[in-house]
PDB file of C-alpha atoms in Angstrom:
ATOM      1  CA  UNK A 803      88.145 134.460  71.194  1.00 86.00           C
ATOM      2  CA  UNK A 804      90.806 132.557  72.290  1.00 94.00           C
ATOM      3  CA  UNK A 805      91.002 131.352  76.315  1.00 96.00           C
ATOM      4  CA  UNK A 806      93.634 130.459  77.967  1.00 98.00           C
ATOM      5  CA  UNK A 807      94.708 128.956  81.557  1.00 98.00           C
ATOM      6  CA  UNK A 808      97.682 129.866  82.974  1.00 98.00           C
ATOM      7  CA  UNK A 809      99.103 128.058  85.982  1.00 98.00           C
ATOM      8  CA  UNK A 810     102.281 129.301  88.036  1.00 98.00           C
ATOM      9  CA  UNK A 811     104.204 126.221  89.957  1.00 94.00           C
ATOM     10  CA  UNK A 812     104.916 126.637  93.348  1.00 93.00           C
ATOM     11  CA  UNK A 813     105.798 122.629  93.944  1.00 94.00           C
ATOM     12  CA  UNK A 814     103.006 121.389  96.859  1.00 96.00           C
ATOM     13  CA  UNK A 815     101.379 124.730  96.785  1.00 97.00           C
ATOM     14  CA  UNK A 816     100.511 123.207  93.433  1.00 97.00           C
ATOM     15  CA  UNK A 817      97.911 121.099  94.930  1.00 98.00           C
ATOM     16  CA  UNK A 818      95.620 124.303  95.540  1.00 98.00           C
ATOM     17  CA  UNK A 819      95.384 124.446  91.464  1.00 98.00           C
ATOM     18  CA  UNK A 820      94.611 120.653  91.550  1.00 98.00           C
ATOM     19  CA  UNK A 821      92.069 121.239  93.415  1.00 98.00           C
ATOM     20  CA  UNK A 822      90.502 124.415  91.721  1.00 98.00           C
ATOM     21  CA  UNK A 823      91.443 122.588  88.206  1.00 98.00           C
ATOM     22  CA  UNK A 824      89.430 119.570  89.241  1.00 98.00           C
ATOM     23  CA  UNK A 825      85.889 121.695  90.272  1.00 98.00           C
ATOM     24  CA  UNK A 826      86.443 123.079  86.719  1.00 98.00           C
ATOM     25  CA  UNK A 827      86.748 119.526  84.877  1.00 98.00           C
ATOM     26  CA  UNK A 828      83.718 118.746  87.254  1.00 98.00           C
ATOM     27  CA  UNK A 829      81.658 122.123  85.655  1.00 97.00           C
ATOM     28  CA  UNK A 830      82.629 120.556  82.583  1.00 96.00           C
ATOM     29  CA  UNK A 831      84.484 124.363  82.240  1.00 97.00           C
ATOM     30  CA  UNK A 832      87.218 123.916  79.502  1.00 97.00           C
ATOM     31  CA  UNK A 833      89.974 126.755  78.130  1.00 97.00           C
ATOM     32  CA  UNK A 834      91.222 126.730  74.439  1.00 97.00           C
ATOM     33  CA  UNK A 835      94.722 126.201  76.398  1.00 98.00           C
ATOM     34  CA  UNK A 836      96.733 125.396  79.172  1.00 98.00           C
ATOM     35  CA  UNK A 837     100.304 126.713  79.707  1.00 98.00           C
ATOM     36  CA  UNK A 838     101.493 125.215  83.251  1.00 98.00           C
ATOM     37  CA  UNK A 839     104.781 126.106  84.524  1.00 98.00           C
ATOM     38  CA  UNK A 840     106.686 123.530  87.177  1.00 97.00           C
ATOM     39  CA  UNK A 841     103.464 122.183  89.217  1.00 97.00           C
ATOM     40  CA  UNK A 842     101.181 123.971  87.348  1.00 97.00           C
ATOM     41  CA  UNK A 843     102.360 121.504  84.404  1.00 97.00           C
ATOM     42  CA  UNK A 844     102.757 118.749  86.489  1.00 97.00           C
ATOM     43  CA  UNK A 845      99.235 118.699  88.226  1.00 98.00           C
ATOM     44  CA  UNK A 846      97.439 120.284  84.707  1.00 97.00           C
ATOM     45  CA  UNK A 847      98.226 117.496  82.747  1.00 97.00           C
ATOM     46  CA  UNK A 848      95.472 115.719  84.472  1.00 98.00           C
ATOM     47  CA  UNK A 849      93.238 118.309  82.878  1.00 98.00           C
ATOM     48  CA  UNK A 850      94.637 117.341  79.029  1.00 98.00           C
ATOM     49  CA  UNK A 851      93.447 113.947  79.981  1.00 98.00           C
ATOM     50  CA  UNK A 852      90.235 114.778  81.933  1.00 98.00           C
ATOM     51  CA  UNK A 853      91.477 112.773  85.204  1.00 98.00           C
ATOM     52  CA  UNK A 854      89.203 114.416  88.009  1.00 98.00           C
ATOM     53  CA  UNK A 855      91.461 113.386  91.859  1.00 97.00           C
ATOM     54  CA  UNK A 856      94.373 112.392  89.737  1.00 98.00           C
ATOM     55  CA  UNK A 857      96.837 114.539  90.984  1.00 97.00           C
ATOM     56  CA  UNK A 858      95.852 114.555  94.658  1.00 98.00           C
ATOM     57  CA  UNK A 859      95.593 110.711  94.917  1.00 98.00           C
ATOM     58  CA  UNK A 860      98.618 109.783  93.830  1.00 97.00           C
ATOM     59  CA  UNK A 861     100.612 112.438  96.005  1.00 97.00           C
ATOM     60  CA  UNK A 862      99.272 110.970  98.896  1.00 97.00           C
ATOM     61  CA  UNK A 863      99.654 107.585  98.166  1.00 97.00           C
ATOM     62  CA  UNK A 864     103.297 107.847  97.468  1.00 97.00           C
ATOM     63  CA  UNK A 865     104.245 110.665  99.963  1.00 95.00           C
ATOM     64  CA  UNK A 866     106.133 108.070 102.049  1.00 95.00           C
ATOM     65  CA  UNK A 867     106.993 106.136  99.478  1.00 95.00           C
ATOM     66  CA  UNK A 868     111.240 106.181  99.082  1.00 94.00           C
ATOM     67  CA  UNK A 869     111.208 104.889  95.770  1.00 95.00           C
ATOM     68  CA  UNK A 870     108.618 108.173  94.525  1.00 95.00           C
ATOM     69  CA  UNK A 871     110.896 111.036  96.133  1.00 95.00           C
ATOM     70  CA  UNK A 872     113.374 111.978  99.497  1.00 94.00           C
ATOM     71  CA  UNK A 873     116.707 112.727 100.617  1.00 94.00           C
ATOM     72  CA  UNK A 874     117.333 108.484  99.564  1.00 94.00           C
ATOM     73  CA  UNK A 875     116.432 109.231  95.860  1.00 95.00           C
ATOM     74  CA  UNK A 876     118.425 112.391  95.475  1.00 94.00           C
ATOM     75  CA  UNK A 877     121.610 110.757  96.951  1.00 93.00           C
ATOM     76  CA  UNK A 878     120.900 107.529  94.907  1.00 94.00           C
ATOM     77  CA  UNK A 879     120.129 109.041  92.012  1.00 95.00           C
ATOM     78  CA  UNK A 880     120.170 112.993  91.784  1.00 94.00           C
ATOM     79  CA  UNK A 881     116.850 113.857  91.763  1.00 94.00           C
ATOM     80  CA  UNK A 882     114.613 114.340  95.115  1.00 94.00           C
ATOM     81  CA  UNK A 883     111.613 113.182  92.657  1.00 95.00           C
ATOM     82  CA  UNK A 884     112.671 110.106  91.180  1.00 95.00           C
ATOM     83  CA  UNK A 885     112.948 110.693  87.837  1.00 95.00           C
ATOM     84  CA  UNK A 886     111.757 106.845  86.587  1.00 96.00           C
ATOM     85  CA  UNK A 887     109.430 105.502  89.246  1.00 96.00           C
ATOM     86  CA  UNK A 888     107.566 108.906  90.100  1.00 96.00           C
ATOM     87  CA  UNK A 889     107.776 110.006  86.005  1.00 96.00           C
ATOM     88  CA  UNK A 890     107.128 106.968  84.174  1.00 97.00           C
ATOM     89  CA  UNK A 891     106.481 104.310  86.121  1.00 97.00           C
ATOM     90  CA  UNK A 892     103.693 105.606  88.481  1.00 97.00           C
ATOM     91  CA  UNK A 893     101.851 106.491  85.443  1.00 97.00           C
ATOM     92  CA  UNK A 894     102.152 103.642  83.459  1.00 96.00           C
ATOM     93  CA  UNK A 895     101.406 101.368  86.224  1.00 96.00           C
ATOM     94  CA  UNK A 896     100.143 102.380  90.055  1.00 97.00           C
ATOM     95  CA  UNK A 897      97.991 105.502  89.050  1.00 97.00           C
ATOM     96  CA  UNK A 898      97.716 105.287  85.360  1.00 97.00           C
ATOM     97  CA  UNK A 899      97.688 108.562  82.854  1.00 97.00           C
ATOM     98  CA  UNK A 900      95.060 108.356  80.221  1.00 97.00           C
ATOM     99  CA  UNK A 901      97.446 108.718  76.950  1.00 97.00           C
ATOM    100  CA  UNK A 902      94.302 108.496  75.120  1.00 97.00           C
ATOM    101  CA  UNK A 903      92.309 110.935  76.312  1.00 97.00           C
ATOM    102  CA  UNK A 904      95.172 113.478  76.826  1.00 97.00           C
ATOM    103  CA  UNK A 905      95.541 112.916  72.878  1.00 97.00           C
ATOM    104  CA  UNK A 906      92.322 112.942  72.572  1.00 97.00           C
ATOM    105  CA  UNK A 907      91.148 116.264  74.276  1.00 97.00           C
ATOM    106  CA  UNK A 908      91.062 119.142  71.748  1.00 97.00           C
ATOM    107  CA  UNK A 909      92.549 121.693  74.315  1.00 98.00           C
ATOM    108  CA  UNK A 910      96.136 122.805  73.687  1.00 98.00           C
ATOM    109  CA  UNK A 911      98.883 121.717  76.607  1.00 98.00           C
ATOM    110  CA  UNK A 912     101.801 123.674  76.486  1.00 98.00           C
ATOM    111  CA  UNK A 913     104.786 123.255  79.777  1.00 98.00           C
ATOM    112  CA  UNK A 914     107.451 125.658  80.449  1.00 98.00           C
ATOM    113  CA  UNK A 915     110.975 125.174  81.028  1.00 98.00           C
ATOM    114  CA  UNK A 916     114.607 127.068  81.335  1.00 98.00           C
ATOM    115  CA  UNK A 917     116.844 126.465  78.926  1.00 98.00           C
ATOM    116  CA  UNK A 918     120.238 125.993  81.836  1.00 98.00           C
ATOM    117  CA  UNK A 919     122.666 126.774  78.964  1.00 98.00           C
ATOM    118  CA  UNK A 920     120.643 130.415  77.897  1.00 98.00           C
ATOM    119  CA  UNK A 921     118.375 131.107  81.194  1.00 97.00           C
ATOM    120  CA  UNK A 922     115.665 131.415  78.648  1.00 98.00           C
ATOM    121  CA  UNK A 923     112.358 129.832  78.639  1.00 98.00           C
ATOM    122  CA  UNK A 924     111.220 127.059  76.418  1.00 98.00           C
ATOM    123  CA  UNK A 925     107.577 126.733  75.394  1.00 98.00           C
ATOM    124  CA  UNK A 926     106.367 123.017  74.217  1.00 98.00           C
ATOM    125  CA  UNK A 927     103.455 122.326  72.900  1.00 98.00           C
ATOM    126  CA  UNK A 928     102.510 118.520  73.657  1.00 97.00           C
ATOM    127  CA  UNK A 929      99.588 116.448  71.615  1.00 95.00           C
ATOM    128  CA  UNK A 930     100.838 113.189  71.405  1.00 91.00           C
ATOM    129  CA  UNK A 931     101.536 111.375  74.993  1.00 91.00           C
ATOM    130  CA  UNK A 932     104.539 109.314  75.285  1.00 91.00           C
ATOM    131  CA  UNK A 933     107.843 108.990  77.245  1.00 90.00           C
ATOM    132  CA  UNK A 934     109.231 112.420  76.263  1.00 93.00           C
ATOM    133  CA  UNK A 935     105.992 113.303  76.972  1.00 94.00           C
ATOM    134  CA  UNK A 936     106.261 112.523  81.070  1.00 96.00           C
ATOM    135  CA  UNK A 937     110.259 114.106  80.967  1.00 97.00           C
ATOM    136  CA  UNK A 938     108.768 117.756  79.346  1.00 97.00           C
ATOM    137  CA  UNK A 939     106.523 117.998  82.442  1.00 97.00           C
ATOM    138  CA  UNK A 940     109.847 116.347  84.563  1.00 97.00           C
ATOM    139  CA  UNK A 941     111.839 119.035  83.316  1.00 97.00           C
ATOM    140  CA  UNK A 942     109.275 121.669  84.088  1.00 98.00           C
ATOM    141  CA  UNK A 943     109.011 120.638  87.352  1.00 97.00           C
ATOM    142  CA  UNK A 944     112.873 119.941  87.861  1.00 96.00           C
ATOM    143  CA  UNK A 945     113.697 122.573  90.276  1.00 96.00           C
ATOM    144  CA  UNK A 946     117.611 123.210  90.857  1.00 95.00           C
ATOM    145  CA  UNK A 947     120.186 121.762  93.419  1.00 93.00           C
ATOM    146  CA  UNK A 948     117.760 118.665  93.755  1.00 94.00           C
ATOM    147  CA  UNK A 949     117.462 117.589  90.035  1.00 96.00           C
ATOM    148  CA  UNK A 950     119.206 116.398  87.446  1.00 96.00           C
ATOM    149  CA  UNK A 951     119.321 118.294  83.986  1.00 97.00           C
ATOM    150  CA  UNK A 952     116.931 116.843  81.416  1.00 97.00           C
ATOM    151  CA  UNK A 953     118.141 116.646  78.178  1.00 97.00           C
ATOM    152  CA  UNK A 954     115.375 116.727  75.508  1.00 97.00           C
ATOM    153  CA  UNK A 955     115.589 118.018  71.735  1.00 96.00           C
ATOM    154  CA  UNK A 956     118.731 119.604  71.702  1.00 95.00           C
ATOM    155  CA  UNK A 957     118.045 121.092  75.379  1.00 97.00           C
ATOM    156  CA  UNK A 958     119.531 121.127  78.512  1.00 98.00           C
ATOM    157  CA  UNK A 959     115.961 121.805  81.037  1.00 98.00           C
ATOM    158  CA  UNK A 960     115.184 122.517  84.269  1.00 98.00           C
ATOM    159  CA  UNK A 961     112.908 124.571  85.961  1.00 97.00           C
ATOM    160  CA  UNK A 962     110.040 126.104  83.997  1.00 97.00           C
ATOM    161  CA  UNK A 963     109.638 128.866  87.250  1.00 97.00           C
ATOM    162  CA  UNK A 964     113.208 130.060  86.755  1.00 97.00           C
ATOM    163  CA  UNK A 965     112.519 132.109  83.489  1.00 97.00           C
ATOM    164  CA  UNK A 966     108.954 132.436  82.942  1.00 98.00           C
ATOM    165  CA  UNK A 967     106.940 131.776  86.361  1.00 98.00           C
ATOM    166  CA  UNK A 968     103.577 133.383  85.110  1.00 98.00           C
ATOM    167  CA  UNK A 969     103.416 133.100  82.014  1.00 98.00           C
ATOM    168  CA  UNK A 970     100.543 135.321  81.053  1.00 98.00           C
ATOM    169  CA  UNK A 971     102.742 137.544  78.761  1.00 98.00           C
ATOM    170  CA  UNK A 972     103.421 134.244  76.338  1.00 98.00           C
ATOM    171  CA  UNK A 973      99.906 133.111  76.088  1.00 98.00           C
ATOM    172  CA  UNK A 974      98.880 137.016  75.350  1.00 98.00           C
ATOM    173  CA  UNK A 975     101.061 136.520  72.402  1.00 97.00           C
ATOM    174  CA  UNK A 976      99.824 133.696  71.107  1.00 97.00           C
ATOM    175  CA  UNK A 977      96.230 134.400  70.738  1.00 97.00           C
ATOM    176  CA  UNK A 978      94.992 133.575  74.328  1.00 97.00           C
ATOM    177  CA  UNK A 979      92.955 136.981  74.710  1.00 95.00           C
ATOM    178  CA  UNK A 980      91.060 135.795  77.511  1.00 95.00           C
ATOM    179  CA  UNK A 981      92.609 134.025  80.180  1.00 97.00           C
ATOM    180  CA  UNK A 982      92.264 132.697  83.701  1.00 98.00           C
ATOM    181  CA  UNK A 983      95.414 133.039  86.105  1.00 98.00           C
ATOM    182  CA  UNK A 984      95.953 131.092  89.035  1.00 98.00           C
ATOM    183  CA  UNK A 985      98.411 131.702  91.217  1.00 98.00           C
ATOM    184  CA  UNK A 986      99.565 129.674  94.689  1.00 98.00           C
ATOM    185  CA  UNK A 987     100.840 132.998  96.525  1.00 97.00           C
ATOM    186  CA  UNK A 988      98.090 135.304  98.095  1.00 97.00           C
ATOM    187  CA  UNK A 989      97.459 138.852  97.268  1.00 96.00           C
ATOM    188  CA  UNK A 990     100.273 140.961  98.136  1.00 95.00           C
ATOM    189  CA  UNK A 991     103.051 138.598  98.223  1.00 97.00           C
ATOM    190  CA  UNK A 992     106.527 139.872  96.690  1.00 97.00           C
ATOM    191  CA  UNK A 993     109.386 137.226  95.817  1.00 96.00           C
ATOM    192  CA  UNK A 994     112.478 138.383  97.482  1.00 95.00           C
ATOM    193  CA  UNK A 995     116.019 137.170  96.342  1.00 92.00           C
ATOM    194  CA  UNK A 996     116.704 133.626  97.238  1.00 92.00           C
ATOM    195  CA  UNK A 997     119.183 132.783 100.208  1.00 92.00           C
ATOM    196  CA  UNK A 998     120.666 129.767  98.328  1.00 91.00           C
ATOM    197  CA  UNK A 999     122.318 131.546  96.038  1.00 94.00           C
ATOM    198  CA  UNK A1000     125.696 130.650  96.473  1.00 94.00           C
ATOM    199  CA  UNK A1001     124.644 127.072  96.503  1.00 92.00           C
ATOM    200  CA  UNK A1002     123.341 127.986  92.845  1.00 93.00           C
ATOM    201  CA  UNK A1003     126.429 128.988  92.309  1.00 95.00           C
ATOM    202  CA  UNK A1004     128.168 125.860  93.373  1.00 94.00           C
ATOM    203  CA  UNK A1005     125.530 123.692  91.786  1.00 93.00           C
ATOM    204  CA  UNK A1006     125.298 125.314  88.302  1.00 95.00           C
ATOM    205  CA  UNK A1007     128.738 126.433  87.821  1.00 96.00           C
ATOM    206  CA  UNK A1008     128.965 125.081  84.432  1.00 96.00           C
ATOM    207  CA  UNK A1009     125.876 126.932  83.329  1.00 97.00           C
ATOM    208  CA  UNK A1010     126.466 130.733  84.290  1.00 97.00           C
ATOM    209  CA  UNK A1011     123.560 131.909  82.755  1.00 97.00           C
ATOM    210  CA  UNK A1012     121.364 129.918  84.527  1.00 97.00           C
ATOM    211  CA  UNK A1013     122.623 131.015  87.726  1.00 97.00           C
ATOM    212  CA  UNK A1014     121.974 134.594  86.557  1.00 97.00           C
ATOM    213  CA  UNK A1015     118.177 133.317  85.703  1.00 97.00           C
ATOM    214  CA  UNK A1016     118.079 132.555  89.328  1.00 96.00           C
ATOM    215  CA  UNK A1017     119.466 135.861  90.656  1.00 96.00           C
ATOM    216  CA  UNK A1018     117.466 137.962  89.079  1.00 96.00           C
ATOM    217  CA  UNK A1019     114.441 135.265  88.730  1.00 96.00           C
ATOM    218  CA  UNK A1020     112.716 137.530  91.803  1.00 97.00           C
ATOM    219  CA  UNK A1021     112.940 140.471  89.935  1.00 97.00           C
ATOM    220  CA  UNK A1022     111.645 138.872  86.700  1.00 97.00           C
ATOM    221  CA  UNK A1023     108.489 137.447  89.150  1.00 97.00           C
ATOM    222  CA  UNK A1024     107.560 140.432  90.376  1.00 98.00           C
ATOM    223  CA  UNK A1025     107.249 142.277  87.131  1.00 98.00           C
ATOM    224  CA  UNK A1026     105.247 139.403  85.976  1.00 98.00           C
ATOM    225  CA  UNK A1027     102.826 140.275  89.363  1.00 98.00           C
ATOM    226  CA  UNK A1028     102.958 143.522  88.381  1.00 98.00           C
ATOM    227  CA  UNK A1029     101.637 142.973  84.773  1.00 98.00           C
ATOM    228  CA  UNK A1030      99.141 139.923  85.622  1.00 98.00           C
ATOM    229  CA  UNK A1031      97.501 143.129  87.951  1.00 97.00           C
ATOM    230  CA  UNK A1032      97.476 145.342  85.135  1.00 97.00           C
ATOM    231  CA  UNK A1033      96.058 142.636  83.042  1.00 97.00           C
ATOM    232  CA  UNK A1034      93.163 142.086  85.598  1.00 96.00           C
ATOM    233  CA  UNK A1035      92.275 145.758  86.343  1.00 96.00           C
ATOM    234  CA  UNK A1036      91.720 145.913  82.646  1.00 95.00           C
ATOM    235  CA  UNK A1037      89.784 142.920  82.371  1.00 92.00           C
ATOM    236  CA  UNK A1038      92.193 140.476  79.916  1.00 94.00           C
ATOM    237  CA  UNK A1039      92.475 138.267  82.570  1.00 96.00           C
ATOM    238  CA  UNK A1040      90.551 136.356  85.868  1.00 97.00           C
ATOM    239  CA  UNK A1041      92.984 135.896  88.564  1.00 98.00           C
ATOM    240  CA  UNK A1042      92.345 133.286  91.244  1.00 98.00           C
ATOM    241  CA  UNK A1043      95.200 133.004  94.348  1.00 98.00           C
ATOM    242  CA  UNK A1044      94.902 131.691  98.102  1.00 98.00           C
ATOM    243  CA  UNK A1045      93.157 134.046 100.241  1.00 97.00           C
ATOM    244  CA  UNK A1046      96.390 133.262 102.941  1.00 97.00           C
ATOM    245  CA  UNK A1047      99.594 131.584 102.702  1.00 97.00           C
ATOM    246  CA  UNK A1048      98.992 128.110 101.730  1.00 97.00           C
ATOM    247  CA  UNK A1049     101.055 126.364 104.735  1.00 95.00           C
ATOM    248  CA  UNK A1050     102.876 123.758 102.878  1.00 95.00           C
ATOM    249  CA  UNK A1051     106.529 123.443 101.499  1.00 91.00           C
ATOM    250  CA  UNK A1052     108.335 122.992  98.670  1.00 91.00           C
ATOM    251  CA  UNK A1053     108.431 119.230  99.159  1.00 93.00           C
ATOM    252  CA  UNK A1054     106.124 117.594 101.833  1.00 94.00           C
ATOM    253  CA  UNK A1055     105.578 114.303 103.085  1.00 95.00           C
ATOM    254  CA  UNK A1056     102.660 114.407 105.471  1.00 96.00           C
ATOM    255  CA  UNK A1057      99.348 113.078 103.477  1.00 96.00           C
ATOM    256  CA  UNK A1058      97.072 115.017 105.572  1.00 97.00           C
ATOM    257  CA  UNK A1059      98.632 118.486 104.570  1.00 97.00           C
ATOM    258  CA  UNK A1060      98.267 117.291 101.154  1.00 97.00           C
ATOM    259  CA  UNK A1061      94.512 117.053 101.576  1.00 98.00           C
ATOM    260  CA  UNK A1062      94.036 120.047 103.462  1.00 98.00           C
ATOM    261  CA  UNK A1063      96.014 122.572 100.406  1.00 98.00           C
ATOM    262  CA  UNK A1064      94.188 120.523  97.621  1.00 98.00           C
ATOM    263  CA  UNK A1065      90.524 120.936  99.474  1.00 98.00           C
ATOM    264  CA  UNK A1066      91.462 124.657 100.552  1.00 98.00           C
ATOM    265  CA  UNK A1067      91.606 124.938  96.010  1.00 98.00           C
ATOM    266  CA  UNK A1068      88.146 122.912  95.861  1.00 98.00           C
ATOM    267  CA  UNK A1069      86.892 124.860  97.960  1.00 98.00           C
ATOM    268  CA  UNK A1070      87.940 128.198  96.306  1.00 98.00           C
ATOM    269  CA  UNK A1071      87.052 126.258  93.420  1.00 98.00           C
ATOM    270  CA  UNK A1072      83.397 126.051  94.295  1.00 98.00           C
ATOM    271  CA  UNK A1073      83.536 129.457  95.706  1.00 97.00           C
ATOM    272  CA  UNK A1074      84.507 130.792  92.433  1.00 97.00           C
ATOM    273  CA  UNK A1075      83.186 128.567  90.031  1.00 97.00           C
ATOM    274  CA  UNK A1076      80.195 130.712  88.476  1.00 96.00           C
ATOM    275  CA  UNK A1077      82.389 133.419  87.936  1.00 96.00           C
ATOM    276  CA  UNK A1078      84.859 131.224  85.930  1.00 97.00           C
ATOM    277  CA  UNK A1079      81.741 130.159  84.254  1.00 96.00           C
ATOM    278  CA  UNK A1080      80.681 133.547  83.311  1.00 94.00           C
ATOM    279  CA  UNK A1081      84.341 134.560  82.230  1.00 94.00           C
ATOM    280  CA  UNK A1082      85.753 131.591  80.480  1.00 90.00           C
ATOM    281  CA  UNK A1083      82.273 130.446  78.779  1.00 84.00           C
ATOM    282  CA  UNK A1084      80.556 133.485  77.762  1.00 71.00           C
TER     283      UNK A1084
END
């Protein structure tokens, strides 16, 4: 039997899974797969290559650093995360990404974007680490009006969350029959339409079904609450989410905040850890 991790994004909230992710490598608890969407790739890649504080370390370190991300990067270069220092440098030289063990590690990493030109999703599989390695999890975590479209293998990217936040229905497909969902929203949360829209329109004029993607992306997440709670009450899935709204925004600066979301996942972490045990390893 197949068993499968699914992580949702949620940008900082992300580093509530980093946490959770990181009691898990510390269990020595490993899925078949990982399919991380937006932060959920972002932070699980440090899972691929079995880096235990990665994700939370680096965060803080660079979380007033200009040349990593801020309002300075996007109006220098288009993206709020700097595509080159916090992408490619920062792993190649200040907090460095073990390629090897990422290639290494038999469990299957797969990110999740939106195609801007369709509004569909696009799955990727990644075993080898390299440069197009770092802009698939980019472009999953490129969220709109504050990035810059990635263009890799014949695709124009952005924003895995857009088209497929949870991504429980893919991994169902493909073979993952047991699988273990976290999520960065507590229990009872509903996505409601997004205010910016007519910035989205503005923004992504040229790519009209993308903007549709995000009109009717709350729509499309709330069916995919609706059927991860299905999934659960019949048992093909473990679902794991904040037991209150994780205070923290979309982008954040403050390294203290950081620490607090990331311990308030070790600690659910811990808190749940047996049970993952039982589910994922039996």
């Amino acid at each position: 039997m197949k068993k499968g991790l699914v992580l949702e994004g949620g940008a900082m909230r992300g580093l509530f899974t980093a946490g959770i992710i990181d009691v898990m490598m510390e269990h020595d608890v490993w899925p078949d797969g990982l399919i991380g969407v937006s932060a959920g790739a972002a932070f699980g890649c440090n899972m691929k290559s079995r880096q235990v504080g990665r994700a939370i370390r680096y965060n803080k370190h660079f979380a007033k650093d200009s040349r990593y991300s801020g309002v300075r990067s996007l109006l220098t270069t288009g993206d709020y995360f700097n595509a080159e220092f916090a992408y490619h440098i920062v792993p190649s030289k200040y907090d460095v990404f073990d390629n090897r063990a990422f290639e290494e590690n038999p469990m299957k990493y797969i990110v999740v974007c939106t195609d801007v030109e369709t509004g569909q999703p696009v799955y990727k599989q990644i075993d080898q680490c390299d440069s197009d390695t770092y802009d698939w999890i980019r472009a999953s975590a490129s969220m709109p009006l504050v990035s810059r479209v990635v263009e890799l293998e014949g695709h124009k990217l952005l924003d895995g969350g857009v088209s497929d936040s949870i991504p429980l229905e893919w991994a169902e497909h493909h073979g993952y029959e047991r699988n273990l969902v976290i999520l960065t929203q507590p229990h009872g949360y509903r996505k409601s339409r997004t205010r910016l829209m007519p910035l989205m329109r503005i923004g992504l004029r040229k790519y009209p079904c993308m903007v549709e993607a995000m009109n009717q992306r709350y729509l499309m997440y709330n069916r995919q609450l609706d059927y991860v709670a299905e999934a659960e009450r019949q048992g093909r899935c473990m679902v794991i989410r904040p037991d209150e709204r994780l205070d923290i925004g979309h982008v954040c600066h403050d390294p203290e905040k950081m620490e607090h979301i990331y311990q308030t996942g070790r600690q659910m972490g811990e808190r749940k850890i047996n049970e993952i045990k039982k589910y994922l390893c039996a």
